[in-house]
Short mmCIF file of C-alpha atoms and ligand atoms in Angstrom, two decimals:
data_model
loop_
_atom_site.label_atom_id
_atom_site.label_comp_id
_atom_site.label_asym_id
_atom_site.label_seq_id
_atom_site.Cartn_x
_atom_site.Cartn_y
_atom_site.Cartn_z
CA MET A 1 0.00 0.00 0.00
CA ALA A 2 1.36 3.39 -0.92
CA LEU A 3 1.85 5.57 2.10
CA GLU A 4 1.23 9.28 1.92
CA SER A 5 4.24 11.08 3.32
CA SER A 6 2.06 13.54 5.22
CA GLU A 7 0.58 10.69 7.27
CA PHE A 8 3.88 10.32 9.04
CA LYS A 9 4.71 13.91 9.80
CA VAL A 10 5.04 14.04 13.54
CA ASP A 11 2.72 16.69 14.88
CA ASN A 12 4.31 17.87 18.07
CA THR A 13 2.05 20.78 18.83
CA LEU A 14 0.09 20.39 22.01
CA LYS A 15 -3.69 20.54 22.06
CA GLU A 16 -5.75 22.05 24.83
CA ARG A 17 -6.21 19.91 27.96
CA GLU A 18 -3.97 17.12 26.73
CA ARG A 19 -2.60 14.95 29.52
CA VAL A 20 1.16 15.10 29.84
CA VAL A 21 3.92 13.49 31.87
CA LEU A 22 7.04 15.50 32.81
CA ILE A 23 10.48 13.87 32.82
CA GLY A 24 13.78 15.10 34.26
CA VAL A 25 17.25 13.75 34.94
CA ALA A 26 19.55 14.63 37.86
CA ARG A 27 23.24 13.88 37.49
CA SER A 28 23.75 13.39 41.23
CA LYS A 29 21.75 13.14 44.47
CA HIS A 30 22.96 16.61 45.23
CA GLU A 31 21.07 17.92 42.15
CA LEU A 32 17.72 16.41 43.19
CA PRO A 33 16.26 19.49 44.95
CA LYS A 34 17.17 21.61 41.90
CA LEU A 35 15.55 19.08 39.60
CA LYS A 36 12.37 19.26 41.67
CA GLU A 37 12.27 23.03 41.21
CA HIS A 38 12.97 22.71 37.50
CA LEU A 39 10.13 20.22 37.13
CA GLU A 40 7.83 22.55 39.03
CA GLU A 41 8.72 25.29 36.58
CA LEU A 42 8.12 22.89 33.70
CA HIS A 43 4.72 22.19 35.30
CA PHE A 44 3.96 25.94 35.25
CA LEU A 45 5.07 26.12 31.61
CA ALA A 46 2.81 23.18 30.76
CA THR A 47 -0.24 24.72 32.43
CA THR A 48 0.53 28.01 30.68
CA ALA A 49 0.39 26.03 27.43
CA ASN A 50 -3.08 24.79 28.52
CA VAL A 51 -2.17 21.13 29.01
CA GLU A 52 -2.53 19.04 32.17
CA PRO A 53 0.57 17.61 33.83
CA ILE A 54 -0.46 14.31 35.43
CA GLN A 55 2.80 12.88 36.75
CA TYR A 56 6.54 13.57 37.17
CA PHE A 57 9.22 10.98 36.42
CA HIS A 58 12.85 11.47 37.30
CA GLN A 59 16.04 9.47 37.15
CA LEU A 60 19.52 9.75 38.63
CA LEU A 61 21.98 9.37 35.77
CA ASP A 62 25.61 10.49 35.48
CA ASN A 63 25.05 10.97 31.78
CA PRO A 64 21.71 10.91 29.98
CA ASP A 65 21.31 7.88 27.72
CA LYS A 66 22.48 8.65 24.18
CA ARG A 67 19.57 6.78 22.59
CA THR A 68 16.61 7.56 24.79
CA TYR A 69 17.79 10.18 27.33
CA VAL A 70 16.48 8.11 30.28
CA GLY A 71 17.57 4.48 30.69
CA SER A 72 15.61 1.62 29.10
CA GLY A 73 14.12 0.43 32.40
CA LYS A 74 12.83 3.91 33.23
CA LEU A 75 11.46 4.29 29.72
CA GLN A 76 9.55 1.04 30.13
CA GLU A 77 8.11 2.28 33.43
CA ILE A 78 7.04 5.52 31.73
CA LYS A 79 5.51 3.58 28.84
CA GLU A 80 3.37 1.44 31.14
CA TYR A 81 2.22 4.51 33.03
CA CYS A 82 1.35 6.38 29.82
CA GLN A 83 -0.69 3.47 28.49
CA LYS A 84 -2.50 2.91 31.76
CA PHE A 85 -3.42 6.56 32.29
CA LYS A 86 -4.00 7.51 28.66
CA ILE A 87 -1.25 10.11 28.46
CA ASP A 88 -1.08 12.18 25.24
CA ALA A 89 2.50 13.45 25.45
CA VAL A 90 5.70 13.37 27.47
CA ILE A 91 7.82 16.48 28.02
CA PHE A 92 11.51 16.35 28.90
CA ASP A 93 12.93 19.11 31.05
CA ASP A 94 16.12 19.27 28.96
CA GLU A 95 16.63 19.78 25.29
CA ILE A 96 16.81 16.30 23.75
CA SER A 97 18.49 15.51 20.43
CA PRO A 98 16.45 14.81 17.30
CA SER A 99 17.40 11.12 17.42
CA GLN A 100 16.55 10.79 21.12
CA GLN A 101 13.19 12.33 20.41
CA ASN A 102 12.67 9.94 17.55
CA ASN A 103 13.67 6.84 19.56
CA VAL A 104 11.45 7.71 22.52
CA GLU A 105 8.55 8.47 20.18
CA LYS A 106 8.87 5.07 18.57
CA GLU A 107 8.89 3.37 21.94
CA LEU A 108 6.05 5.27 23.60
CA LYS A 109 4.00 5.92 20.46
CA ILE A 110 2.84 9.29 21.76
CA LYS A 111 4.10 12.85 21.27
CA VAL A 112 7.52 13.64 22.69
CA LEU A 113 8.51 17.22 23.42
CA ASP A 114 11.24 18.97 25.33
CA ARG A 115 11.38 22.21 27.28
CA SER A 116 12.45 24.19 24.21
CA MET A 117 9.52 22.95 22.14
CA LEU A 118 7.13 23.74 24.97
CA ILE A 119 8.50 27.29 25.30
CA LEU A 120 8.23 27.74 21.53
CA ASP A 121 4.65 26.50 21.73
CA ILE A 122 3.78 29.09 24.41
CA PHE A 123 5.49 31.83 22.44
CA ALA A 124 3.46 30.82 19.38
CA GLN A 125 0.22 30.96 21.40
CA ASN A 126 1.05 34.37 22.87
CA ALA A 127 2.42 36.11 19.78
CA LYS A 128 0.05 38.92 18.82
CA THR A 129 1.92 41.29 16.52
CA LEU A 130 3.35 40.54 13.10
CA GLN A 131 6.87 40.95 14.46
CA ALA A 132 6.36 38.50 17.34
CA LYS A 133 4.61 36.00 15.07
CA THR A 134 7.42 36.17 12.52
CA GLN A 135 10.09 35.84 15.20
CA VAL A 136 8.41 32.78 16.70
CA GLU A 137 7.93 31.12 13.32
CA LEU A 138 11.60 31.71 12.49
CA ALA A 139 12.70 30.13 15.78
CA GLN A 140 10.31 27.19 15.29
CA THR A 141 11.48 26.51 11.73
CA GLN A 142 15.13 26.68 12.77
CA TYR A 143 14.43 24.33 15.64
CA LEU A 144 12.59 21.92 13.39
CA MET A 145 15.22 21.78 10.62
CA PRO A 146 17.54 19.16 12.14
CA ARG A 147 14.51 17.24 13.30
CA LEU A 148 13.11 16.74 9.81
CA LYS A 149 15.67 14.05 9.20
CA GLY A 150 14.63 12.11 12.25
CA MET A 151 11.05 12.10 11.11
CA TRP A 152 11.94 10.71 7.70
CA GLN A 153 14.30 8.06 9.06
CA HIS A 154 11.40 6.99 11.19
CA LEU A 155 9.27 6.79 8.07
CA ASP A 156 11.89 4.71 6.28
CA ARG A 157 11.97 2.16 9.03
CA ILE A 158 8.22 1.89 9.08
CA LYS A 159 8.18 1.38 5.32
CA GLY A 160 10.87 -1.23 5.84
CA GLY A 161 11.98 -1.69 2.26
CA ILE A 162 15.45 -0.67 1.16
CA GLY A 163 13.94 0.39 -2.13
CA MET A 164 11.93 3.04 -0.37
CA ARG A 165 14.91 4.64 1.30
CA GLY A 166 15.89 6.70 -1.70
CA SER A 167 12.53 8.37 -1.84
CA GLY A 168 12.66 9.07 1.88
CA GLU A 169 15.97 10.80 1.55
CA LYS A 170 14.72 12.83 -1.35
CA GLU A 171 11.82 13.91 0.80
CA ILE A 172 14.20 15.02 3.56
CA GLU A 173 15.98 17.12 0.99
CA THR A 174 12.73 18.63 -0.24
CA ASP A 175 11.56 19.36 3.30
CA ARG A 176 14.92 20.87 4.20
CA ARG A 177 14.87 23.05 1.11
CA ILE A 178 11.35 24.26 1.89
CA ALA A 179 12.41 25.03 5.47
CA GLN A 180 15.54 26.82 4.29
CA THR A 181 13.57 28.99 1.85
CA ARG A 182 11.09 29.78 4.60
CA ILE A 183 13.91 30.81 6.96
CA VAL A 184 15.34 33.22 4.37
CA HIS A 185 11.88 34.64 3.73
CA LEU A 186 11.18 35.12 7.45
CA LYS A 187 14.55 36.77 8.04
CA ASN A 188 13.88 39.25 5.21
CA LYS A 189 10.43 39.96 6.54
CA LEU A 190 11.90 40.66 9.99
CA LYS A 191 14.46 43.02 8.50
CA GLU A 192 11.63 45.02 6.90
CA ILE A 193 9.73 45.22 10.19
CA GLU A 194 12.91 46.18 12.04
CA LYS A 195 13.56 49.05 9.63
CA GLN A 196 10.25 50.58 10.65
CA THR A 197 10.83 50.17 14.38
CA GLU A 198 14.33 51.60 13.99
CA THR A 199 12.93 54.74 12.39
CA GLN A 200 10.49 55.02 15.30
CA ARG A 201 13.34 54.62 17.78
CA LYS A 202 15.50 57.26 16.09
CA SER A 203 12.65 59.78 16.03
CA ARG A 204 12.38 59.73 19.80
CA GLY A 205 15.12 62.29 20.30
CA GLU A 206 16.85 63.13 23.51
CA MET A 207 15.22 61.06 26.13
CA ILE A 208 16.64 58.76 28.75
CA ARG A 209 15.57 55.21 28.02
CA VAL A 210 14.68 52.92 30.89
CA ALA A 211 13.96 49.22 30.35
CA LEU A 212 12.19 46.76 32.62
CA VAL A 213 13.94 43.41 32.46
CA GLY A 214 13.71 40.22 34.50
CA TYR A 215 12.65 36.62 34.71
CA THR A 216 9.20 35.82 33.38
CA ASN A 217 6.18 36.44 35.67
CA VAL A 218 8.01 38.66 38.16
CA GLY A 219 5.77 41.70 37.66
CA LYS A 220 7.40 43.77 34.90
CA SER A 221 4.13 44.60 33.12
CA THR A 222 2.43 45.36 36.43
CA ILE A 223 5.17 47.90 37.19
CA MET A 224 4.95 49.30 33.66
CA ASN A 225 1.22 49.83 34.15
CA LEU A 226 1.80 51.38 37.53
CA LEU A 227 4.21 53.96 36.14
CA SER A 228 2.61 54.63 32.79
CA ARG A 229 -1.01 53.49 33.01
CA ALA A 230 -0.33 51.55 29.84
CA ASP A 231 -2.86 48.74 30.20
CA ILE A 232 -0.49 45.94 29.33
CA LEU A 233 -1.63 42.40 29.90
CA ALA A 234 -0.32 41.26 33.27
CA GLU A 235 -1.35 37.81 34.36
CA ASN A 236 -0.14 34.85 36.29
CA LYS A 237 1.17 33.06 33.26
CA LEU A 238 4.62 32.71 31.83
CA PHE A 239 5.48 34.89 28.85
CA ALA A 240 2.33 37.01 28.95
CA THR A 241 4.35 39.73 27.21
CA LEU A 242 6.13 38.98 23.96
CA ASP A 243 6.43 42.38 22.36
CA THR A 244 8.16 45.45 23.57
CA THR A 245 5.96 48.32 24.65
CA VAL A 246 7.48 51.76 24.98
CA ARG A 247 5.75 54.63 26.79
CA LYS A 248 6.76 58.16 27.47
CA VAL A 249 6.50 58.75 31.20
CA VAL A 250 6.79 62.06 33.00
CA ILE A 251 7.28 62.07 36.75
CA ASP A 252 7.94 65.31 38.61
CA ASN A 253 8.79 67.08 35.37
CA VAL A 254 11.25 64.37 34.38
CA PRO A 255 10.45 62.85 31.01
CA PHE A 256 11.81 59.43 30.09
CA LEU A 257 10.94 56.44 27.93
CA LEU A 258 9.98 53.24 29.71
CA SER A 259 9.90 49.88 27.97
CA ASP A 260 8.49 46.51 28.99
CA THR A 261 9.56 43.41 27.14
CA VAL A 262 9.66 39.63 27.02
CA GLY A 263 10.80 37.89 30.21
CA PHE A 264 13.70 35.48 30.48
CA ILE A 265 13.74 31.88 31.65
CA ARG A 266 16.36 29.20 32.21
CA LYS A 267 17.27 27.17 29.14
CA LEU A 268 15.64 29.74 26.87
CA PRO A 269 15.99 28.17 23.42
CA HIS A 270 18.98 29.61 21.66
CA HIS A 271 16.99 30.24 18.45
CA LEU A 272 14.44 32.24 20.39
CA ILE A 273 17.04 34.59 21.83
CA GLN A 274 18.44 35.08 18.35
CA SER A 275 15.16 35.79 16.65
CA PHE A 276 13.91 37.96 19.52
CA HIS A 277 17.06 40.04 19.41
CA SER A 278 15.27 42.95 17.75
CA THR A 279 12.45 42.87 20.31
CA LEU A 280 15.11 43.03 22.98
CA THR A 281 16.90 45.93 21.29
CA GLU A 282 14.99 48.37 23.45
CA ALA A 283 16.56 46.76 26.55
CA ILE A 284 19.96 46.36 24.92
CA GLU A 285 20.12 50.02 23.90
CA SER A 286 18.54 51.45 27.02
CA ASP A 287 20.39 53.76 29.40
CA ILE A 288 19.08 52.35 32.66
CA LEU A 289 17.79 48.89 33.55
CA ILE A 290 15.16 48.09 36.13
CA HIS A 291 15.85 44.45 36.97
CA VAL A 292 12.63 43.12 38.52
CA VAL A 293 12.84 40.10 40.85
CA ASP A 294 10.04 38.05 42.43
CA ILE A 295 11.36 37.55 45.96
CA SER A 296 8.46 35.28 46.88
CA HIS A 297 9.81 32.68 44.46
CA ASP A 298 11.89 29.89 46.07
CA ASN A 299 14.42 30.17 43.31
CA PHE A 300 14.75 33.91 42.92
CA GLU A 301 18.52 33.95 43.37
CA GLU A 302 19.03 31.55 40.49
CA GLN A 303 16.59 33.64 38.44
CA ILE A 304 18.75 36.72 39.07
CA GLN A 305 21.79 34.84 37.78
CA ILE A 306 19.93 33.64 34.68
CA VAL A 307 18.79 37.18 33.88
CA ASN A 308 22.34 38.53 34.40
CA LYS A 309 23.78 35.83 32.16
CA THR A 310 21.20 36.52 29.42
CA LEU A 311 21.91 40.26 29.64
CA LEU A 312 25.61 39.54 29.36
CA ASP A 313 25.02 37.38 26.26
CA LEU A 314 22.96 40.19 24.75
CA GLY A 315 25.67 42.74 25.49
CA ALA A 316 23.44 44.68 27.87
CA LYS A 317 25.04 44.05 31.23
CA ASP A 318 27.07 47.10 32.15
CA LYS A 319 24.37 49.67 32.62
CA PRO A 320 23.18 51.53 35.69
CA THR A 321 20.73 49.04 37.18
CA LEU A 322 18.09 49.36 39.85
CA MET A 323 17.17 46.00 41.36
CA VAL A 324 13.48 45.89 42.24
CA PHE A 325 12.66 43.14 44.72
CA ASN A 326 8.97 42.83 43.98
CA LYS A 327 6.10 40.84 45.55
CA LEU A 328 7.16 41.83 49.05
CA ASP A 329 3.56 41.15 50.17
CA LEU A 330 3.77 37.51 49.07
CA TYR A 331 7.21 37.15 50.63
CA GLU A 332 5.87 38.39 53.96
CA ASN A 333 2.83 36.14 53.79
CA GLU A 334 4.49 32.99 52.55
CA LYS A 335 8.11 33.06 53.64
CA LEU A 336 7.85 34.44 57.14
CA ASP A 337 6.48 32.03 59.68
CA ASN A 338 3.13 33.25 61.00
CA PHE A 339 3.90 31.93 64.47
CA LEU A 340 6.83 34.28 64.91
CA PHE A 341 6.46 37.34 67.09
CA GLU A 342 6.17 40.59 65.19
CA ASN A 343 9.66 41.76 66.24
CA GLU A 344 11.15 38.43 65.13
CA ARG A 345 9.50 38.74 61.73
CA GLU A 346 10.82 42.24 61.42
CA GLU A 347 14.33 41.16 62.33
CA ILE A 348 14.34 38.35 59.75
CA LEU A 349 12.99 40.69 57.09
CA ASN A 350 15.56 43.35 57.93
CA ASN A 351 18.41 40.86 57.78
CA PHE A 352 17.18 39.68 54.41
CA LYS A 353 16.89 43.24 53.13
CA ASN A 354 20.27 44.28 54.50
CA SER A 355 22.07 41.40 52.87
CA TRP A 356 20.72 42.45 49.45
CA ILE A 357 21.31 46.13 50.09
CA ALA A 358 24.97 45.20 50.66
CA LYS A 359 25.14 42.89 47.65
CA THR A 360 23.67 45.50 45.29
CA GLN A 361 25.59 48.41 46.82
CA ASP A 362 22.35 50.02 47.86
CA ASN A 363 20.91 49.86 44.35
CA CYS A 364 17.72 48.10 45.33
CA ILE A 365 14.15 48.63 46.40
CA PHE A 366 11.78 46.23 48.16
CA MET A 367 8.20 46.77 47.08
CA SER A 368 4.88 45.31 46.10
CA ALA A 369 3.51 46.50 42.77
CA VAL A 370 0.10 45.02 43.52
CA GLN A 371 -0.27 46.09 47.17
CA LEU A 372 1.35 49.45 46.30
CA GLU A 373 3.96 49.11 49.04
CA ASN A 374 7.01 51.37 48.83
CA ILE A 375 6.14 52.79 45.43
CA GLU A 376 7.25 56.30 46.40
CA ASP A 377 10.73 55.04 47.26
CA PHE A 378 10.89 53.22 43.98
CA ARG A 379 9.89 56.28 41.97
CA ASN A 380 12.32 58.52 43.83
CA ASN A 381 15.18 56.10 43.44
CA LEU A 382 14.49 55.74 39.73
CA LEU A 383 14.17 59.50 39.29
CA ASP A 384 17.54 60.07 40.96
CA LYS A 385 19.16 57.74 38.46
CA ILE A 386 17.44 59.36 35.48
CA LYS A 387 18.22 62.89 36.64
CA LYS A 388 21.87 62.04 37.21
CA LEU A 389 22.20 60.72 33.68
CA TYR A 390 20.20 63.58 32.22
CA LYS A 391 22.46 66.12 33.89
CA GLU A 392 25.54 64.42 32.50
CA ARG A 393 24.15 64.27 28.97
CA TYR A 394 22.09 67.41 28.62
CA PRO A 395 23.35 69.85 31.25
CA PHE A 396 21.56 72.87 29.79
CA LYS A 397 18.22 71.16 29.50
CA ALA A 398 18.59 69.81 33.00
CA LYS A 399 19.19 73.31 34.28
CA TYR A 400 16.09 74.50 32.46
CA LEU A 401 13.99 71.64 33.81
CA TRP A 402 15.03 71.58 37.44
CA GLY A 403 16.57 74.96 38.03
CA TYR A 404 20.05 75.91 39.12
CA GLU A 405 20.00 74.40 42.62
CA ASP A 406 19.11 70.97 41.47
CA PHE A 407 21.53 71.29 38.58
CA ILE A 408 24.41 71.94 40.99
CA GLY A 409 23.30 69.19 43.38
N1 GTP B 1 1.14 39.38 45.15
C1 GTP B 1 1.73 40.08 44.19
N2 GTP B 1 1.54 39.75 42.90
C2 GTP B 1 2.15 40.48 41.95
C3 GTP B 1 2.99 41.58 42.26
N3 GTP B 1 3.44 42.10 41.10
C4 GTP B 1 2.90 41.36 40.10
N4 GTP B 1 2.13 40.37 40.60
C5 GTP B 1 1.38 39.34 39.87
O1 GTP B 1 2.31 38.49 39.21
C6 GTP B 1 1.77 38.04 37.97
C7 GTP B 1 2.73 38.36 36.83
O2 GTP B 1 2.80 39.75 36.64
P1 GTP B 1 3.21 40.39 35.24
O3 GTP B 1 3.26 41.87 35.47
O4 GTP B 1 2.39 39.85 34.14
O5 GTP B 1 4.69 39.80 35.12
P2 GTP B 1 5.71 39.94 33.89
O6 GTP B 1 7.06 40.00 34.52
O7 GTP B 1 5.30 41.06 33.00
O8 GTP B 1 5.50 38.52 33.19
P3 GTP B 1 5.78 38.06 31.64
O9 GTP B 1 5.35 39.16 30.73
O10 GTP B 1 4.93 36.84 31.54
O11 GTP B 1 7.24 37.75 31.58
C8 GTP B 1 0.41 38.72 37.82
O12 GTP B 1 -0.57 37.82 38.26
C9 GTP B 1 0.52 39.92 38.76
O13 GTP B 1 -0.74 40.33 39.25
C10 GTP B 1 3.17 41.91 43.64
O14 GTP B 1 3.88 42.85 44.03
N5 GTP B 1 2.52 41.13 44.56
MG1 MG B 2 4.78 41.03 31.01
#
């Protein structure tokens, strides 16, 4: 029977409410707590993508298995579970190779994804503008390219006959060529879009540019709305914001441009960073960064490091930065034991604050963007930074704006 090639294309996109199992590997016992946190984050990513995580599986392995990532015994265990509980897809916490994906798919006979694919899926769901849509499609196509081969090898084996192999290979070539042409087309389209945004950027004139950056879901858009009344979607989902929004803000006679952009996450697919480079330009070219942190998150210190590393990779690290330790209300409610006496709570909180004040050389603010705690301090601190820069760059304008006294000070 002749088989239509399209019958065998592996459709790895997730459908709403599909039941998924999450899989992670720790290289040592010591890594287990970290793995648990990573799987919890993967769980949050999965629910953001509108699917239902049903179970976690993990394995201790010095090195992930070259063929199937987890060992054969573990894979068998996962297979039995998936059959018994009617699981639609498994998602690996790490990026798996095209051949690993292919081998596991053949064994489990359900969809196999990894963290990168899941993130790409969420980006695709959340992309609203032409630029974001094009950037996501470019990243997806680039991600898929090396995987096309795996799909066709899979097809060859199913067909079984040596005589069929030639046609399979030809099909890989055709698919690759189509993907390649699409990549060139998408890159050109992005260049066109970027030309327009560049003109917009250049026409903004002499204004200090401030960018909100940080891990995803820390409260960047909430703070943007607070300062600029911009009405940007802020919700308890990862990657709610994919585009960059820029608003002119004037506080106490001080005009500046404030931008809110896509959040970062660990293991952000390399292709995504590349194709979102232009969206991140606003942050890369800004004068001041507001690095927002969710201190109620168990893993906030690691999140700070991931953001710093991403900024370094983007060439945006050495800028005046105000660290905003946000969600102070949640920290107080969830991290401080309710049975402590009030003075004990205060002491713990002060110690926590002081250690970060020292680490950031006093460049930080503790606040709650939702409960409106400490907003005045935040605004004043930010204004000081903007004014300082403004005075350095445009001394005459600064004098005009704030008068001689302030200009001297
Ligand atoms: N309790 C509490 N919740 C907050 C605070 N700030 C933001 N949130 C909530 O945290 C969630 C994420 O906020 P966003 O402003 O969308 O975060 P973001 O950093 O823009 O997220 P992405 O665009 O997805 O990267 C929302 O549900 C907010 O209401 C805060 O200070 N306290
Ligand atoms: Mg946002």
